[in-house]
């Protein structure tokens, strides 16, 4: 170390002495040149010109003078002495102008200026008119127009000439040949003129001249001078006024500012061109020759201008101008810097690169290996530490240096685990020991061989352990199907890091199974994570993938499609991790588009599906990817692709570039409307229906009723399973707003018909929901069975027999079947008794004919039909042909016709006047209606308003089965829950019993009956006259058998009414008599005697009126009591004013069944209306019985 320092110190002393000597020599030369200039200036300012006699002694011949003048055109430092000798020997008095012209035309270099100054000084000292003539000649170079000479063709020569001339003028001014400094004022004024800034070449030339003038003549600008004192003495003697210095300074500063603005505009133009080139580069992948040449031209112009302005600023002791983002002005950007320009206008429209946060974290948030792995196991940290150790080891002794260098070599080249490094270190130390042992005796050779074998054995053992660990790690690689697993494996590999192991890993990653495409994303994450510290991993893998792609694309065979897809998807995944450059992806895509056929279509589509959206949404590649996608679609339209390839292309295109859709405009609704929608579509369920009903009742109905109706009809917007709740709300609101329920029913029926008229596919869900809603409204007694059957027949027959049949109901369309199935599944199970059962049977036969007309049905429709028939009519025959159905329908119609004839015949012999029901006339419906050409069967019904205001509309005649009659004058209705009716029924129930013929009564028999009746009555009256007046009116116990159920005789007449007095056989409809039981007492025995009394007998009429009056009085008392209880509970609970008329109505109907004169029809069993009212503290809640 000391020797090195001494050598360094000894070597530095000569260098320092040499530098000082050179500086002193240069200073001495500068002093000598300035002294020479000062002496020359004195000679020029006070020239001692020879007289005319002396000049005559010199050579004045033309030949000699011409030869000397020719030499003046080639002035240089080498010929200066010879030329000055020639000038001293000739007389140029008559050739001064020629000599000046030769000097002005001379092509002077910077090194020749001093020689020209010497020659001009010599001529100035000899010839008096030389200086003025020379000044005029030199000024012609700067002001050619004034002299009338033509401009030189070559601009470069002109610029060089001006530069050398200006330098010559300044030097001549310094040496006194030119005494007036005002000459430079005109020159500088012309050079700094703003008009010249419009010409690029002139501006560049002027900047060069001004910079040269500022460096050479700092004293003109009043700039501080640096150098020896003799400098100051020399420049002080120059004739430069203060005004001239101010002019020069102002002119230079003004021109500098203008030039800086010009530089800024040039910079802006260059940046704009760079952005345009970047757009073209992203769009097409390459620039045209014209674009490249124009850019290079502009770039060189900018660089030249910048250099000249910087030179001028340096000469003026000013800071050069700083341009924004100046680092990118001398190259075409690759797209990164132009990203904002490439997508500048559409930056707000660009979507996020990643669809969700998890995807973004997977591709962008990579684990930091330096935080998990020691730095010594990573290549970068190891190399740094090895370099530092090498520097410190160089300062140690040679033996230590040798061993440490060997260890350093091991660290640099090994890049392996700690175990392998120790092994290699041991190996190098063993080699050093072997060299020392060679000098020892040969007796120690066996020991040495044993040591070598032992070291080799350890080396092999460690290698085998490491290889086993790596193999186990590579075997786990296919099982890493999550982000955590692959990150853990990445960290574990770092502990086995070596160059050989990295190659094995890359090979294993490259050979991913071609069917395990889901592993590509995780393998790419592994490579991306390792590439942060091990750059060779990604480069090796990319090289292998690119080589494989080129091999497969050039092979042009239709084999190994899975391998091709695996390869291109791997490249796409690496692109999303920004490992594969976008240029590689575009080149692969371009190669596929150039030969857009067969497997290349699959490869291109798979590449777009993998990273197409990423590249399209990335600002730097969006334009180029958009152009590629347009090319893809044009190729698809031009080429006749098979359906599979066409679908692939469309899917890939729209995956990358979804179709543009306008932003959805949110409809602004008033707060009240929003609250209604919240109640109906969000809050409504089984547990909240009472709350929703109360809230709807509290709304301002004058404002909200139209919107409520609109929302109730939008049942398809809510849940399908909650349609019955909407119907329940309709039933609840009908108690308070009758017209609202009617409007709902009307609108639903209208919607059903509109759906049939339009038959649009988009309305199918809506139509199904409305059919379900209609069925639920029937369940809540808002529509009659006739409406349901009319809707069913309308669904089957609408549009048939018209020119639009194929449009309204195409042969292959089965949607009307779904509508019928929906409606019958909702309310069809109520049509299981009486006339409703016969109506449904008849409709199902028509429905089977419609089904058979459709041909082969889809399986789902067939299964739904099987379920429907199994539920409603499991024993009904399913016909297999239309002929069988038609035959069955003809037979049914014949039977109905026969029944109708019999009925008409019976009506001829029956009284035209019938007992009133509820004090109203009951009108019989017409037998059979026809709509759209289809016989709907006997749909006659008799409806009357209940008059009780209950939520559930009463079915009275057609609902309570016509066999059951009410007391005369009673306003109450029969309860459908107990009448055993299966659905709304018309007066066809009366017709059914009329079919059994009643024997005509002979007038003689009637007269006999009258006589027997009078005798019986007379006998009874006589017995009563004998009884005491104090005895009660009824002194006989009524036999219990009188209260037993009624029976029918062989004529079908009712025997044994519930009242024990009489029974009206209303079924027969044509009977003139009423059977009664008369109690007679013969002795101590009570007997009953059956009698037939005319129906219009005063006894029958008075008895019925009396019972009706008593029943009405009971009902009024019961209603008042219930209303009182209802009000009391509402006051206690404070929960609204919901009356319990529904329960009252049900009670009325139950009571009426026990006090009717006419017997029941014998149809007991299930209820038609399976809804009951359960009373709670908050009111009535309507639900269905299970």
XYZ file of N, CA and C in Angstrom, residues 95-171:
231
model
N -3.751 49.022 -58.817
C -4.524 47.756 -58.730
C -5.103 47.539 -57.321
N -5.357 48.689 -56.604
C -5.895 48.562 -55.237
C -7.286 47.927 -55.269
N -8.143 48.363 -56.173
C -9.500 47.818 -56.231
C -9.477 46.333 -56.564
N -8.582 45.912 -57.476
C -8.486 44.493 -57.804
C -8.008 43.677 -56.600
N -7.047 44.300 -55.828
C -6.559 43.610 -54.643
C -7.660 43.453 -53.597
N -8.487 44.529 -53.420
C -9.606 44.445 -52.461
C -10.605 43.383 -52.905
N -10.911 43.331 -54.186
C -11.856 42.317 -54.702
C -11.333 40.914 -54.461
N -10.019 40.744 -54.659
C -9.434 39.428 -54.438
C -9.517 39.040 -52.969
N -9.254 40.000 -52.089
C -9.328 39.693 -50.654
C -10.769 39.389 -50.245
N -11.726 40.160 -50.791
C -13.142 39.904 -50.440
C -13.610 38.565 -50.979
N -13.071 38.133 -52.100
C -13.504 36.847 -52.659
C -12.762 35.672 -52.061
N -11.741 35.939 -51.281
C -10.952 34.840 -50.710
C -11.814 34.035 -49.740
N -11.689 32.701 -49.769
C -12.406 31.802 -48.871
C -11.553 31.567 -47.629
N -11.807 32.388 -46.642
C -10.980 32.365 -45.445
C -11.543 31.383 -44.420
N -10.645 30.705 -43.772
C -11.014 29.878 -42.633
C -10.672 30.621 -41.346
N -11.118 30.071 -40.242
C -10.857 30.757 -38.966
C -9.361 30.894 -38.701
N -8.599 29.920 -39.138
C -7.146 29.955 -38.908
C -6.438 30.910 -39.848
N -7.170 31.330 -40.905
C -6.528 32.217 -41.886
C -6.829 33.677 -41.613
N -7.652 33.963 -40.589
C -8.065 35.351 -40.341
C -6.855 36.215 -39.961
N -5.970 35.699 -39.120
C -4.812 36.490 -38.673
C -3.874 36.785 -39.844
N -3.751 35.823 -40.739
C -2.896 36.080 -41.923
C -3.490 37.182 -42.784
N -4.847 37.141 -42.941
C -5.506 38.178 -43.739
C -5.359 39.532 -43.069
N -5.404 39.570 -41.724
C -5.249 40.835 -40.996
C -3.850 41.405 -41.248
N -2.841 40.560 -41.224
C -1.473 41.009 -41.476
C -1.334 41.594 -42.883
N -1.934 40.898 -43.858
C -1.821 41.369 -45.243
C -2.578 42.675 -45.423
N -3.793 42.752 -44.835
C -4.580 43.993 -44.950
C -3.861 45.158 -44.250
N -3.226 44.865 -43.124
C -2.482 45.933 -42.434
C -1.337 46.437 -43.303
N -0.658 45.533 -43.980
C 0.439 45.933 -44.852
C -0.057 46.819 -45.980
N -1.146 46.402 -46.617
C -1.688 47.192 -47.715
C -2.236 48.523 -47.213
N -2.841 48.515 -45.984
C -3.351 49.759 -45.419
C -2.219 50.752 -45.147
N -1.078 50.250 -44.708
C 0.054 51.120 -44.409
C 0.706 51.644 -45.684
N 0.516 51.046 -46.845
C 1.147 51.485 -48.082
C 0.214 52.338 -48.928
N -1.107 51.927 -48.964
C -2.023 52.588 -49.890
C -3.145 53.227 -49.101
N -3.314 54.513 -49.318
C -4.262 55.276 -48.538
C -5.700 54.896 -48.853
N -6.051 54.613 -50.113
C -7.418 54.304 -50.497
C -7.770 52.831 -50.303
N -6.861 52.059 -49.691
C -7.144 50.627 -49.534
C -8.232 50.388 -48.487
N -8.173 51.045 -47.353
C -9.117 50.778 -46.263
C -10.542 51.109 -46.644
N -10.827 52.304 -47.183
C -12.226 52.569 -47.577
C -12.738 51.582 -48.615
N -11.884 51.252 -49.578
C -12.326 50.308 -50.608
C -12.570 48.927 -50.015
N -11.699 48.498 -49.086
C -11.875 47.178 -48.452
C -13.150 47.140 -47.612
N -13.435 48.245 -46.905
C -14.647 48.268 -46.071
C -15.895 48.148 -46.934
N -15.915 48.866 -48.033
C -17.069 48.757 -48.918
C -17.213 47.347 -49.500
N -16.115 46.759 -49.845
C -16.167 45.412 -50.403
C -16.644 44.381 -49.390
N -16.191 44.516 -48.142
C -16.624 43.554 -47.126
C -18.087 43.751 -46.746
N -18.582 45.000 -46.756
C -19.984 45.245 -46.415
C -20.933 44.693 -47.472
N -20.417 44.558 -48.734
C -21.285 43.978 -49.760
C -21.707 42.545 -49.422
N -20.911 41.851 -48.590
C -21.283 40.479 -48.203
C -22.544 40.501 -47.348
N -22.716 41.511 -46.485
C -23.880 41.569 -45.600
C -25.059 42.286 -46.238
N -24.768 43.213 -47.165
C -25.837 43.945 -47.829
C -25.698 43.787 -49.332
N -26.011 42.616 -49.848
C -25.798 42.387 -51.280
C -26.750 43.216 -52.135
N -27.969 43.482 -51.614
C -28.939 44.214 -52.426
C -28.505 45.627 -52.694
N -27.770 46.238 -51.817
C -27.355 47.625 -51.979
C -26.348 47.757 -53.103
N -25.521 46.748 -53.251
C -24.493 46.829 -54.294
C -25.004 46.363 -55.626
N -26.163 45.681 -55.648
C -26.719 45.227 -56.916
C -26.162 43.907 -57.345
N -25.275 43.286 -56.621
C -24.746 41.978 -57.013
C -25.807 40.890 -56.807
N -25.663 39.844 -57.574
C -26.597 38.709 -57.434
C -26.259 37.914 -56.187
N -27.323 37.352 -55.600
C -27.134 36.501 -54.432
C -26.482 35.199 -54.838
N -25.688 34.690 -53.942
C -25.055 33.403 -54.226
C -26.097 32.302 -54.149
N -25.911 31.331 -54.972
C -26.898 30.250 -55.053
C -26.831 29.370 -53.816
N -25.634 29.101 -53.382
C -25.496 28.184 -52.261
C -25.590 28.960 -50.954
N -26.611 28.614 -50.158
C -26.811 29.320 -48.900
C -25.739 28.981 -47.886
N -25.243 27.778 -47.942
C -24.192 27.398 -46.997
C -22.921 28.210 -47.242
N -22.589 28.417 -48.508
C -21.403 29.214 -48.817
C -21.596 30.655 -48.369
N -22.812 31.158 -48.535
C -23.099 32.518 -48.092
C -22.937 32.628 -46.578
N -23.435 31.652 -45.866
C -23.325 31.701 -44.403
C -21.863 31.646 -43.971
N -21.076 30.781 -44.597
C -19.652 30.682 -44.242
C -18.934 31.980 -44.587
N -19.308 32.573 -45.715
C -18.665 33.812 -46.118
C -18.974 34.926 -45.134
N -20.223 35.018 -44.693
C -20.583 36.040 -43.715
C -19.842 35.829 -42.410
N -19.717 34.590 -41.976
C -19.041 34.329 -40.705
C -17.583 34.771 -40.771
N -16.888 34.361 -41.829
C -15.466 34.729 -41.938
C -15.288 36.232 -42.140
N -16.205 36.849 -42.889
C -16.110 38.289 -43.127
C -16.318 39.059 -41.832
N -17.307 38.647 -41.033
C -17.561 39.345 -39.771
C -16.363 39.225 -38.836
N -15.768 38.045 -38.787
C -14.575 37.896 -37.955
C -13.445 38.782 -38.455
N -13.297 38.845 -39.774
C -12.236 39.679 -40.349
C -12.468 41.143 -40.036
N -13.739 41.595 -40.105
C -14.038 42.991 -39.798
C -13.706 43.317 -38.352
N -14.056 42.407 -37.440
C -13.782 42.670 -36.025
C -12.282 42.738 -35.780
N -11.546 41.820 -36.377
C -10.091 41.826 -36.190
C -9.464 43.070 -36.815
